[in-house]
Short mmCIF file of C-alpha atoms and ligand atoms in Angstrom, two decimals:
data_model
loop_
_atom_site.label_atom_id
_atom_site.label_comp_id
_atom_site.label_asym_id
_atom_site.label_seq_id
_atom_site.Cartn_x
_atom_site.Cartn_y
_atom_site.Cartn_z
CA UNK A 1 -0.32 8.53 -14.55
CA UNK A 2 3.07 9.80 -13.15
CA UNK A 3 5.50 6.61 -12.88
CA UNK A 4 8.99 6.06 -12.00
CA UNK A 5 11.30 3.77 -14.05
CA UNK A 6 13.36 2.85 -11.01
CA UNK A 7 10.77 2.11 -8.38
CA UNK A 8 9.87 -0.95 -7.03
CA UNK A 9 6.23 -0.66 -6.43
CA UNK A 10 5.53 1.25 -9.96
CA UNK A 11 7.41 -2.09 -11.45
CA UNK A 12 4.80 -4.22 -9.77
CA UNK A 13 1.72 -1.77 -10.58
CA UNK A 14 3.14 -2.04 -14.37
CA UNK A 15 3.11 -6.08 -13.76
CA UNK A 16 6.76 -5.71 -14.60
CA UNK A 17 8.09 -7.43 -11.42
CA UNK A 18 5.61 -10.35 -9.93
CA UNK A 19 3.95 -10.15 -6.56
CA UNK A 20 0.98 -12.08 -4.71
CA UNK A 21 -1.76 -9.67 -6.17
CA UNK A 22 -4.80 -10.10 -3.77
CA UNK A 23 -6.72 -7.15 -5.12
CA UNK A 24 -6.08 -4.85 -8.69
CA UNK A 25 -8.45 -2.35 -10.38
CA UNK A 26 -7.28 1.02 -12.25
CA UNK A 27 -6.38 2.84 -9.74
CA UNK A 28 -4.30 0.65 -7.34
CA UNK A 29 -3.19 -2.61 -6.26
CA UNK A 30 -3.12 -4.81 -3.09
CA UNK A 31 -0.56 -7.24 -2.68
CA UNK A 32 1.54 -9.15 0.04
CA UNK A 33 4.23 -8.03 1.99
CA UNK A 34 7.39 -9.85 1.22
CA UNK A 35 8.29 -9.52 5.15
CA UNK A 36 4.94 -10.28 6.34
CA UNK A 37 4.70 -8.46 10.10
CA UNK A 38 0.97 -10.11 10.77
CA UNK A 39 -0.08 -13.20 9.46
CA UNK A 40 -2.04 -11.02 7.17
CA UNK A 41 0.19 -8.55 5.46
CA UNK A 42 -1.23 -6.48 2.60
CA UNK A 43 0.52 -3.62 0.94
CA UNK A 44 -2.42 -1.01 -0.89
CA UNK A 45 -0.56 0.72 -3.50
CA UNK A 46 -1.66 3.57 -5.97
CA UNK A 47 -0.77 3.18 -9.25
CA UNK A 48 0.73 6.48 -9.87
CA UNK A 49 4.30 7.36 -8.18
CA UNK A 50 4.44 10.20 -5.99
CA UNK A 51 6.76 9.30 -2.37
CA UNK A 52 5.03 10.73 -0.18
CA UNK A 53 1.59 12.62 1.24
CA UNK A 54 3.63 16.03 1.13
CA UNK A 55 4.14 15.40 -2.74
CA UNK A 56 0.76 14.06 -3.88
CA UNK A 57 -1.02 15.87 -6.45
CA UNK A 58 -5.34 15.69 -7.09
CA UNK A 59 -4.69 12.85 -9.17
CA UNK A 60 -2.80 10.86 -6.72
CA UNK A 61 -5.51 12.30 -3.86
CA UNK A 62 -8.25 10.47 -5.71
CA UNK A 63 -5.97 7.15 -5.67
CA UNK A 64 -5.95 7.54 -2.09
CA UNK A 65 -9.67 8.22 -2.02
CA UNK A 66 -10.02 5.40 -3.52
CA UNK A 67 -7.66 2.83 -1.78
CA UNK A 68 -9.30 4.16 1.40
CA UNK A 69 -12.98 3.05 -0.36
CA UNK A 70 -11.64 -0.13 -1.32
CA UNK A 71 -10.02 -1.51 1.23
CA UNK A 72 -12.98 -3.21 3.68
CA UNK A 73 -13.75 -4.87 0.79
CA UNK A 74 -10.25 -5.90 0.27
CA UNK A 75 -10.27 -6.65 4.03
CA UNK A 76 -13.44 -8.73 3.79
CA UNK A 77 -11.51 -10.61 0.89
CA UNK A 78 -8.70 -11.56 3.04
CA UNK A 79 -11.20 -12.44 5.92
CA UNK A 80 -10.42 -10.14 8.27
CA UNK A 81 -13.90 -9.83 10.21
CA UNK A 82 -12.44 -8.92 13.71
CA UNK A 83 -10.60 -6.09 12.39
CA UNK A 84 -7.15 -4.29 10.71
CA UNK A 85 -5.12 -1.56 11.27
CA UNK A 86 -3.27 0.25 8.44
CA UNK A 87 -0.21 2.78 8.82
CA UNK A 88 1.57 4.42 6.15
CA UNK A 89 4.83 5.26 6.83
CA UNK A 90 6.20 8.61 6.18
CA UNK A 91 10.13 9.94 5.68
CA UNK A 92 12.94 8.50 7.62
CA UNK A 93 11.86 8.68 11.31
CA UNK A 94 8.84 6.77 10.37
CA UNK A 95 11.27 3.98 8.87
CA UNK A 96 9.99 4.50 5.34
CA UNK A 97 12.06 2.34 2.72
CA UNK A 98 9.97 2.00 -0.49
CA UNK A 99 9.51 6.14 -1.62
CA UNK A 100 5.99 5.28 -3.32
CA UNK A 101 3.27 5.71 -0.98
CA UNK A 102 1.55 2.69 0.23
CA UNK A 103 -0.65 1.92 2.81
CA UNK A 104 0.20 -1.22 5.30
CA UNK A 105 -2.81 -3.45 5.91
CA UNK A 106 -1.94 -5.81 8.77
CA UNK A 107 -4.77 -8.39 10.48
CA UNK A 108 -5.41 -11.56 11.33
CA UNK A 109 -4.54 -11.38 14.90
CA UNK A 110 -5.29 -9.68 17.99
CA UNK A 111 -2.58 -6.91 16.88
CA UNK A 112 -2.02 -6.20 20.56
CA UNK A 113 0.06 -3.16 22.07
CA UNK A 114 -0.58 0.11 20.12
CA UNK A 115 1.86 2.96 19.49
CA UNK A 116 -1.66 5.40 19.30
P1 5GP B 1 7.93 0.82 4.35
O1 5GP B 1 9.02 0.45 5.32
O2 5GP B 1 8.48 1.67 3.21
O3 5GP B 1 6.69 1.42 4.97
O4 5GP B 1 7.43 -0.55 3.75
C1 5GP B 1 7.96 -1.16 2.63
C2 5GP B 1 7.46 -2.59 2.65
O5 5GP B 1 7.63 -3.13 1.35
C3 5GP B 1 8.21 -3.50 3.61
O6 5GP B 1 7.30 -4.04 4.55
C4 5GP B 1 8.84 -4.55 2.70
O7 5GP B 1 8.80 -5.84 3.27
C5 5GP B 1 7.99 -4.46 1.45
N1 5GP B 1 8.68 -4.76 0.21
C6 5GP B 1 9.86 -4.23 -0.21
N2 5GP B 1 10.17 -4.68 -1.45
C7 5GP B 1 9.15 -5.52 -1.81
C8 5GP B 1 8.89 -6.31 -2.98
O8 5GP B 1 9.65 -6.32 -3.94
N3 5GP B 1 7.76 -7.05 -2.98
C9 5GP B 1 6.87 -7.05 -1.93
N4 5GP B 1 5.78 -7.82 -2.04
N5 5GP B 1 7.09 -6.32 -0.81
C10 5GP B 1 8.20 -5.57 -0.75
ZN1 ZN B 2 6.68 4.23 -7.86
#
């Protein structure tokens, strides 16, 4: 699994740095945001390091898959019954600032006005 010694996330995937783990299998792992935006906050990461959609290979397609599978039972966990949203920023305009794709699981409130 492709990993990069000076990322952030792959550090926490590799249990190298700590985080508040809420969810881990083989494939990826849920933990909280350290600038929580909801009162839930849950960052779904793949385990392999690739920065972006536009440079994910099959391998990292299946982590994605799989996160996607995996995550209303990680929502469930977290007890988010009424509902989530995710978003998964992309590049600069999108205000991307960790280059290892993770998806942004936010609940726990009405989440109110929607940009879509
Ligand atoms: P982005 O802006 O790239 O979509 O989101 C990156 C997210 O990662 C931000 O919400 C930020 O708070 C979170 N974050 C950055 N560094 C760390 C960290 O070391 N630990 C945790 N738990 N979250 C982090
Ligand atoms: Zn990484």
């Amino acid at each position: 699994m492709k990993s990069d010694e000076n990322c952030i996330f792959c550090k926490i995937a590799a249990g190298q740095i700590p985080s508040n783990k809420v969810y881990e299998d083989e494939k990826i792992v849920a933990f909280k945001d350290l600038n929580p935006q909801a009162p839930v906050h849950v960052l779904v990461v793949p385990k392999a390091h690739f920065a972006t959609l536009a440079e994910m290979d099959e391998e990292g397609a299946e982590l994605v898959k799989h996160a996607l599978q995996t995550i209303p039972r990680i929502a469930a966990g977290l007890g988010l019954s009424g509902g989530y949203r995710l978003i998964v920023n992309q590049g600069e305009d999108a205000g991307q600032t960790v280059h290892h794709l993770h998806i942004h699981l936010l609940g726990g409130k009405s989440l109110g006005e929607k940009i879509v």
